[in-house]
Amino acid sequence: MSGPAPFSGKAVLGLLLFGALAFLAALYFMGAGATGDSGNDGGGHAAGDGLNGYTALAELLEKRGNEVSFLRNPGQLDPDALLVLTPPLHADAEEIDRIISDHRRTGPTLLILPKWQASPIPASLAVKAEEGWVFLFGADSPEWAAEIGRKGMLKASVSIRQSGTRIGWQGLGQRGILPDADAVQSMTSTEMVPLVGASDGRVLAGFWNDGGYYPDLSDWAGVEPRDDDKADEELWPVVIVAEPDLMNNYGLADRDRAMVALTIVSAALEDYDLPVAFDLTLNGLGLQPNLLTLAFTPPFLAATLCFIIAAIVVAWRAFRRFGPPLVAMPVFAFGKRQLATNGAALIQRSKRLYLLGAPYAAILRGRVAHALGIRPGGDAAHTESEIDRLLERRGIEPANFTTHAEALRAARTPHELLRHAHALKTIERKLAR
């Protein structure tokens, strides 16, 4: 038995297209790493909007025409780009040193040392703060700075004072004023060539003089580059900024500091047109490889291909059905016979079959009494004795209606019920002849 299709062809096609588009959108967002987490948690990184963050630098570089990206996958920290590292105060020195070492022959590295201790603005303060805003409550130098490169090569320190006087900076053909003179971080190293210094002579930014050939950086620093024959031309430079206020959101509120930040980036690129990649993994914002990448990587590629083939087969079967759809049969059949059958099955399943004996005996007593002309409504025992008397007078065997009726009322097993009910039914059938 068949009937019309529950859905039209257009409806099925629309559902398939909608599902396919939703699946493709899910694949895109997984591949792009768009998980809904912006990373604006008040940290000192390129996704932070606080004073200690670097979103202003990333936006400024993007508006200047640089290709800017943010790295969240630990397996992609060696791009063909300027790698900008902004580790926190308590980062892993070995991890930072490994990232820098792995990137030396791929692209330049810009390491900005942290300084500020920051905390999100509590809701209890009567301050209209946006997401990611922080207040600065102290400054400290990272202990891991001494572990970068050769151990003890670099030493960073913060001078904290409350003199109220301004501290200037100069370098890269520019000069200006630091935003906070009470906490200035500088560095000392015999292997660091200064690029930007404070007005009192401290080094605020420089590049690592490690045997590479860096003509642009050397020119900005006013020193002679290494001889081409002795220099390792495969090495890319490592630029270290000790004073983060030259490049963070706090510092870029001033035009002079914004210009020197752009100049530091340009000098680190060594006149190469490379993208700029900000690392977010050191700040705890890293992501594992997305599912889309894993799906097309062995050994998962085979399962992905099987899934695609199965989806194509399902779609083909949806439009190439073998005949019209079958109409579902009703759960319960109609009619008196089926109703009686269902009722009997219910009684049997509930194990209450013995309760039918007395009602059935009463029904047959009424029918036989009517057939013999006995007045209805009398006493049951008297009626049954009259039935026995009249049956015996007419010569109908068996004439023991009372015996079978009492046995039927007392029966408890299905066999006893059927035997005595059949005997009473036989008496009724003989009277009807």
Coordinates of C-alpha atoms in Angstrom, one line a residue:
M1 CA 0.0 0.0 0.0
S2 CA 1.5 3.4 -1.0
G3 CA 0.6 7.0 -0.8
P4 CA 1.9 10.5 -1.8
A5 CA 5.3 11.6 -0.7
P6 CA 5.3 13.5 2.6
F7 CA 7.7 16.2 1.2
S8 CA 7.9 17.8 -2.3
G9 CA 11.1 17.6 -4.3
K10 CA 11.6 21.4 -3.8
A11 CA 11.3 21.0 0.0
V12 CA 13.9 18.2 0.1
L13 CA 16.2 20.2 -2.2
G14 CA 15.9 23.2 0.1
L15 CA 16.7 21.1 3.2
L16 CA 19.7 19.6 1.5
L17 CA 21.1 23.0 0.4
F18 CA 20.5 24.5 3.8
G19 CA 22.3 21.6 5.5
A20 CA 25.2 21.8 3.0
L21 CA 25.6 25.6 3.5
A22 CA 25.5 25.2 7.3
F23 CA 28.1 22.5 7.1
L24 CA 30.4 24.6 4.9
A25 CA 30.0 27.5 7.3
A26 CA 31.0 25.3 10.2
L27 CA 34.1 24.1 8.3
Y28 CA 35.0 27.7 7.5
F29 CA 34.8 28.9 11.1
M30 CA 36.7 25.9 12.4
G31 CA 39.4 26.5 9.8
A32 CA 39.6 30.2 10.5
G33 CA 39.8 29.6 14.3
A34 CA 36.7 31.8 14.8
T35 CA 35.7 30.3 18.2
G36 CA 34.1 33.5 19.5
D37 CA 37.0 34.2 22.0
S38 CA 38.5 37.7 21.1
G39 CA 41.3 37.3 23.7
N40 CA 40.6 40.8 25.1
D41 CA 41.3 39.7 28.6
G42 CA 43.4 42.7 29.8
G43 CA 46.7 41.0 29.1
G44 CA 49.8 42.5 27.5
H45 CA 49.4 41.1 24.0
A46 CA 48.1 42.1 20.6
A47 CA 44.5 41.2 21.4
G48 CA 44.4 43.3 24.6
D49 CA 42.7 46.8 24.6
G50 CA 44.2 47.8 28.0
L51 CA 47.1 50.2 28.5
N52 CA 49.5 47.2 28.5
G53 CA 48.1 45.7 25.3
Y54 CA 49.2 46.1 21.7
T55 CA 46.0 46.3 19.6
A56 CA 46.8 49.9 18.7
L57 CA 50.2 48.8 17.2
A58 CA 48.5 46.0 15.2
E59 CA 45.8 48.4 13.9
L60 CA 48.4 51.1 13.1
L61 CA 50.5 48.6 11.1
E62 CA 47.4 47.4 9.2
K63 CA 46.4 50.9 8.3
R64 CA 49.9 51.6 7.1
G65 CA 49.6 48.7 4.6
N66 CA 51.2 45.8 6.5
E67 CA 49.7 42.4 6.4
V68 CA 48.9 41.6 10.1
S69 CA 48.0 38.3 11.5
F70 CA 47.6 36.8 15.0
L71 CA 49.1 33.4 15.8
R72 CA 47.2 31.1 18.1
N73 CA 48.4 27.7 16.9
P74 CA 51.7 26.7 18.6
G75 CA 52.6 24.8 15.4
Q76 CA 52.6 27.9 13.3
L77 CA 55.1 30.0 15.2
D78 CA 57.7 29.9 12.4
P79 CA 56.0 32.0 9.7
D80 CA 57.7 33.8 6.8
A81 CA 57.0 37.1 8.6
L82 CA 58.2 39.5 11.3
L83 CA 57.3 37.5 14.4
V84 CA 56.3 39.9 17.3
L85 CA 56.6 38.3 20.7
T86 CA 54.9 39.9 23.8
P87 CA 55.4 37.4 26.6
P88 CA 54.0 38.0 30.1
L89 CA 56.2 38.6 33.2
H90 CA 56.1 35.0 34.2
A91 CA 56.6 33.3 30.9
D92 CA 58.7 30.2 30.2
A93 CA 62.2 31.3 29.3
E94 CA 63.0 28.0 27.5
E95 CA 59.9 28.3 25.4
I96 CA 60.7 31.9 24.4
D97 CA 64.3 31.0 23.5
R98 CA 63.1 28.0 21.5
I99 CA 60.7 30.1 19.4
I100 CA 63.3 32.7 18.7
S101 CA 65.9 30.1 17.7
D102 CA 63.5 28.3 15.4
H103 CA 62.6 31.5 13.7
R104 CA 66.2 32.8 13.1
R105 CA 66.5 31.5 9.6
T106 CA 62.8 32.1 8.6
G107 CA 62.2 35.8 9.4
P108 CA 63.0 38.7 11.8
T109 CA 61.9 38.6 15.4
L110 CA 60.7 41.5 17.6
L111 CA 60.7 40.8 21.3
I112 CA 59.0 43.3 23.5
L113 CA 59.8 42.8 27.2
P114 CA 56.9 43.1 29.7
K115 CA 56.9 45.6 32.6
W116 CA 53.5 46.4 33.9
Q117 CA 51.5 44.5 36.5
A118 CA 47.9 45.1 35.5
S119 CA 44.5 44.1 36.8
P120 CA 41.0 44.4 35.3
I121 CA 39.1 47.4 36.6
P122 CA 36.7 46.1 39.3
A123 CA 33.0 46.7 38.9
S124 CA 33.0 48.3 42.4
L125 CA 34.9 51.4 41.1
A126 CA 32.8 54.2 39.8
V127 CA 34.6 54.1 36.5
K128 CA 33.0 53.7 33.1
A129 CA 35.3 51.0 31.7
E130 CA 35.1 49.0 28.5
E131 CA 36.0 45.4 28.1
G132 CA 39.7 44.7 28.5
W133 CA 40.5 47.9 30.2
V134 CA 43.0 47.6 33.2
F135 CA 44.6 49.7 35.8
L136 CA 48.4 49.6 36.4
F137 CA 49.5 49.0 39.9
G138 CA 53.2 48.2 39.7
A139 CA 56.2 47.5 37.4
D140 CA 58.7 44.7 37.4
S141 CA 61.3 43.2 35.1
P142 CA 61.0 39.7 33.8
E143 CA 63.4 37.2 35.3
W144 CA 63.4 35.1 32.1
A145 CA 65.2 37.9 30.2
A146 CA 68.5 36.7 31.5
E147 CA 67.9 33.3 29.9
I148 CA 67.4 34.6 26.3
G149 CA 70.2 33.7 24.0
R150 CA 73.4 33.0 25.9
K151 CA 72.7 32.9 29.6
G152 CA 73.4 36.2 31.3
M153 CA 73.7 38.0 27.9
L154 CA 70.7 40.3 28.6
K155 CA 69.8 42.0 31.9
A156 CA 66.6 44.0 32.2
S157 CA 65.8 46.3 35.1
V158 CA 63.1 48.8 36.1
S159 CA 64.1 52.1 37.8
I160 CA 61.2 53.1 40.0
R161 CA 61.1 56.7 41.3
Q162 CA 58.6 59.4 42.1
S163 CA 60.5 62.5 41.1
G164 CA 57.7 63.9 38.9
T165 CA 60.3 64.8 36.2
R166 CA 59.9 63.6 32.7
I167 CA 62.2 61.1 31.0
G168 CA 63.0 61.6 27.4
W169 CA 64.1 59.2 24.7
Q170 CA 65.9 59.5 21.4
G171 CA 66.9 57.3 18.6
L172 CA 66.2 56.3 15.0
G173 CA 66.2 60.0 14.1
Q174 CA 63.4 60.8 16.5
R175 CA 62.9 61.9 20.1
G176 CA 60.1 62.3 22.6
I177 CA 58.9 61.8 26.2
L178 CA 58.0 58.5 27.9
P179 CA 54.5 58.4 29.2
D180 CA 55.5 57.3 32.8
A181 CA 58.8 58.5 34.1
D182 CA 58.3 56.8 37.5
A183 CA 58.9 53.3 36.1
V184 CA 61.3 53.0 33.1
Q185 CA 62.7 49.7 32.0
S186 CA 66.0 49.4 30.3
M187 CA 68.5 46.7 29.4
T188 CA 72.2 46.1 29.5
S189 CA 74.1 43.7 27.3
T190 CA 77.5 43.5 25.6
E191 CA 75.9 41.9 22.6
M192 CA 73.1 44.4 22.1
V193 CA 73.5 47.4 19.7
P194 CA 71.3 50.3 20.9
L195 CA 68.6 51.7 18.7
V196 CA 66.6 53.9 21.2
G197 CA 68.0 55.2 24.4
A198 CA 66.8 57.3 27.4
S199 CA 67.9 60.8 28.0
D200 CA 70.1 59.5 30.8
G201 CA 71.9 57.0 28.5
R202 CA 70.0 53.8 29.3
V203 CA 69.2 51.5 26.4
L204 CA 65.5 51.1 25.7
A205 CA 65.6 49.2 22.4
G206 CA 68.3 47.5 20.4
F207 CA 69.2 44.6 18.2
W208 CA 71.2 41.5 18.9
N209 CA 74.7 41.6 17.3
D210 CA 75.0 37.9 16.8
G211 CA 77.1 37.6 13.7
G212 CA 74.3 38.2 11.1
Y213 CA 74.4 40.8 8.4
Y214 CA 71.9 43.6 9.1
P215 CA 72.7 46.6 7.0
D216 CA 69.5 48.6 7.7
L217 CA 69.6 48.1 11.5
S218 CA 73.3 48.9 11.5
D219 CA 72.7 52.1 9.6
W220 CA 69.9 53.2 12.0
A221 CA 72.2 52.5 14.9
G222 CA 75.1 54.4 13.3
V223 CA 77.5 51.4 13.3
E224 CA 79.2 49.5 10.6
P225 CA 77.6 46.2 9.6
R226 CA 79.7 43.0 9.8
D227 CA 81.8 42.1 6.9
D228 CA 79.9 40.1 4.3
D229 CA 82.5 37.4 4.2
K230 CA 82.3 36.8 8.0
A231 CA 78.6 37.4 8.6
D232 CA 75.9 34.7 8.4
E233 CA 73.6 36.1 5.8
E234 CA 71.0 33.4 6.5
L235 CA 70.3 34.8 10.0
W236 CA 67.4 37.3 10.5
P237 CA 67.7 40.0 13.1
V238 CA 66.3 39.9 16.6
V239 CA 65.2 43.3 17.9
I240 CA 64.5 43.6 21.6
V241 CA 62.5 46.5 23.1
A242 CA 63.0 46.8 26.8
E243 CA 60.6 49.7 27.4
P244 CA 57.2 48.5 26.3
D245 CA 55.7 52.0 26.6
L246 CA 57.4 52.7 23.3
M247 CA 55.0 50.3 21.5
N248 CA 52.0 49.5 23.7
N249 CA 48.6 51.2 23.8
Y250 CA 49.8 53.4 26.6
G251 CA 52.7 54.6 24.6
L252 CA 50.9 54.9 21.2
A253 CA 48.6 57.6 22.6
D254 CA 51.5 60.0 21.6
R255 CA 52.3 60.7 18.0
D256 CA 56.1 60.7 18.5
R257 CA 56.1 57.3 20.2
A258 CA 53.7 55.9 17.5
M259 CA 56.2 57.0 14.9
V260 CA 59.2 55.5 16.6
A261 CA 57.2 52.2 17.0
L262 CA 56.6 52.1 13.3
T263 CA 60.3 52.9 12.7
I264 CA 61.4 50.0 14.9
V265 CA 59.1 47.6 13.0
S266 CA 60.4 48.9 9.7
A267 CA 64.0 48.6 10.8
A268 CA 63.4 45.0 12.0
L269 CA 62.1 44.1 8.5
E270 CA 65.4 45.1 7.0
D271 CA 63.6 46.7 4.0
Y272 CA 61.8 43.4 3.2
D273 CA 58.1 43.4 2.4
L274 CA 57.1 40.8 4.9
P275 CA 53.8 40.3 6.9
V276 CA 53.7 41.0 10.6
A277 CA 52.6 38.1 12.9
F278 CA 51.7 38.7 16.5
D279 CA 52.1 35.7 18.8
L280 CA 49.3 35.0 21.3
T281 CA 50.3 31.6 22.5
L282 CA 52.8 32.8 25.1
N283 CA 50.0 34.7 26.7
G284 CA 47.8 31.6 27.1
L285 CA 45.6 32.3 24.1
G286 CA 46.9 29.4 22.0
L287 CA 44.5 27.0 20.2
Q288 CA 45.0 23.3 19.2
P289 CA 45.0 22.4 15.5
N290 CA 41.4 22.9 14.2
L291 CA 39.2 20.0 13.2
L292 CA 39.2 21.0 9.6
T293 CA 43.0 20.7 9.3
L294 CA 42.9 17.3 11.1
A295 CA 40.1 16.0 8.8
F296 CA 42.3 16.4 5.7
T297 CA 45.5 15.1 7.4
P298 CA 46.4 11.4 7.4
P299 CA 45.3 9.1 8.9
F300 CA 42.0 11.0 9.2
L301 CA 41.9 11.8 5.4
A302 CA 40.6 8.3 4.6
A303 CA 37.7 8.7 7.0
T304 CA 36.9 12.1 5.6
L305 CA 36.8 10.8 2.0
C306 CA 34.5 7.9 3.1
F307 CA 32.2 10.4 4.8
I308 CA 32.0 12.6 1.7
I309 CA 31.2 9.6 -0.5
A310 CA 28.5 8.4 2.0
A311 CA 27.0 11.9 1.9
I312 CA 26.9 11.9 -1.9
V313 CA 25.2 8.4 -1.9
V314 CA 22.6 9.6 0.7
A315 CA 21.8 12.7 -1.4
W316 CA 21.5 10.6 -4.5
R317 CA 19.1 8.1 -2.8
A318 CA 17.0 11.0 -1.5
F319 CA 16.2 12.0 -5.1
R320 CA 16.2 8.5 -6.7
R321 CA 13.7 6.6 -4.5
F322 CA 12.5 3.1 -5.6
G323 CA 8.7 3.7 -5.9
P324 CA 6.3 5.8 -3.8
P325 CA 6.6 5.7 0.0
L326 CA 4.6 3.1 1.8
V327 CA 1.7 4.2 3.9
A328 CA 2.1 3.2 7.5
M329 CA -0.5 0.7 8.7
P330 CA -2.6 1.7 11.7
V331 CA -1.3 0.5 15.0
F332 CA -4.7 -0.9 16.0
A333 CA -7.1 -2.6 13.5
F334 CA -10.7 -1.6 13.4
G335 CA -13.9 -3.8 14.0
K336 CA -15.7 -5.7 16.8
R337 CA -13.6 -8.8 16.4
Q338 CA -10.4 -6.9 16.8
L339 CA -11.8 -5.1 19.8
A340 CA -12.7 -8.4 21.4
T341 CA -9.3 -9.8 20.6
N342 CA -7.5 -6.8 22.1
G343 CA -9.7 -7.0 25.2
A344 CA -9.0 -10.7 25.7
A345 CA -5.3 -10.2 25.2
L346 CA -5.3 -7.5 27.8
I347 CA -7.1 -9.7 30.3
Q348 CA -4.7 -12.6 29.6
R349 CA -1.6 -10.4 29.9
S350 CA -2.9 -9.1 33.2
K351 CA -3.5 -12.6 34.5
R352 CA -7.1 -11.9 35.5
L353 CA -8.8 -14.6 33.3
Y354 CA -10.4 -16.2 36.3
L355 CA -12.5 -13.1 36.9
L356 CA -14.5 -14.0 33.8
G357 CA -16.1 -17.2 35.2
A358 CA -18.9 -15.6 37.3
P359 CA -20.0 -13.0 34.7
Y360 CA -20.0 -15.6 32.0
A361 CA -22.1 -18.1 34.1
A362 CA -24.6 -15.3 34.9
I363 CA -24.9 -14.4 31.1
L364 CA -25.6 -18.0 30.2
R365 CA -28.0 -18.5 33.1
G366 CA -30.0 -15.5 31.8
R367 CA -30.0 -16.9 28.2
V368 CA -31.0 -20.4 29.1
A369 CA -33.7 -19.2 31.5
H370 CA -35.1 -17.1 28.8
A371 CA -35.1 -20.0 26.4
L372 CA -36.9 -22.2 28.9
G373 CA -39.5 -19.5 29.7
I374 CA -38.4 -18.9 33.3
R375 CA -39.3 -15.5 34.7
P376 CA -36.2 -13.3 34.9
G377 CA -35.0 -11.5 38.1
G378 CA -35.4 -14.4 40.5
D379 CA -32.9 -15.9 42.9
A380 CA -29.8 -17.3 41.1
A381 CA -29.8 -20.7 42.9
H382 CA -33.6 -21.1 42.4
T383 CA -33.2 -20.2 38.7
E384 CA -30.4 -22.7 38.2
S385 CA -32.4 -25.5 39.9
E386 CA -35.4 -24.7 37.7
I387 CA -33.1 -24.9 34.7
D388 CA -31.9 -28.4 35.7
R389 CA -35.5 -29.5 36.3
L390 CA -36.8 -28.3 32.9
L391 CA -33.7 -29.7 31.1
E392 CA -34.4 -33.1 32.6
R393 CA -38.1 -32.9 31.7
R394 CA -37.2 -32.1 28.1
G395 CA -34.6 -34.9 28.0
I396 CA -31.7 -32.6 27.2
E397 CA -28.3 -33.9 28.3
P398 CA -26.3 -32.9 30.2
A399 CA -29.0 -31.6 32.6
N400 CA -26.5 -30.5 35.3
F401 CA -26.4 -26.7 34.5
T402 CA -26.0 -25.9 38.3
T403 CA -23.0 -28.1 38.6
H404 CA -21.1 -26.5 35.7
A405 CA -22.1 -23.0 36.7
E406 CA -20.8 -23.5 40.2
A407 CA -17.6 -25.1 38.8
L408 CA -17.2 -22.2 36.4
R409 CA -17.5 -19.6 39.2
A410 CA -14.9 -21.5 41.2
A411 CA -12.5 -22.1 38.3
R412 CA -9.0 -20.5 38.5
T413 CA -7.1 -22.1 35.6
P414 CA -7.7 -21.4 31.9
H415 CA -8.3 -25.1 31.4
E416 CA -11.1 -25.3 34.0
L417 CA -12.7 -22.1 32.7
L418 CA -12.8 -23.3 29.1
R419 CA -14.1 -26.8 30.0
H420 CA -17.1 -25.6 32.1
A421 CA -17.8 -22.6 29.9
H422 CA -18.0 -25.0 26.9
A423 CA -20.4 -27.3 28.8
L424 CA -22.8 -24.3 29.5
K425 CA -22.5 -23.2 25.9
T426 CA -23.4 -26.7 24.8
I427 CA -26.6 -26.6 26.8
E428 CA -27.6 -23.2 25.3
R429 CA -26.8 -24.5 21.8
K430 CA -29.1 -27.6 22.3
L431 CA -32.0 -25.5 23.5
A432 CA -31.6 -23.3 20.3
R433 CA -32.2 -26.3 18.0

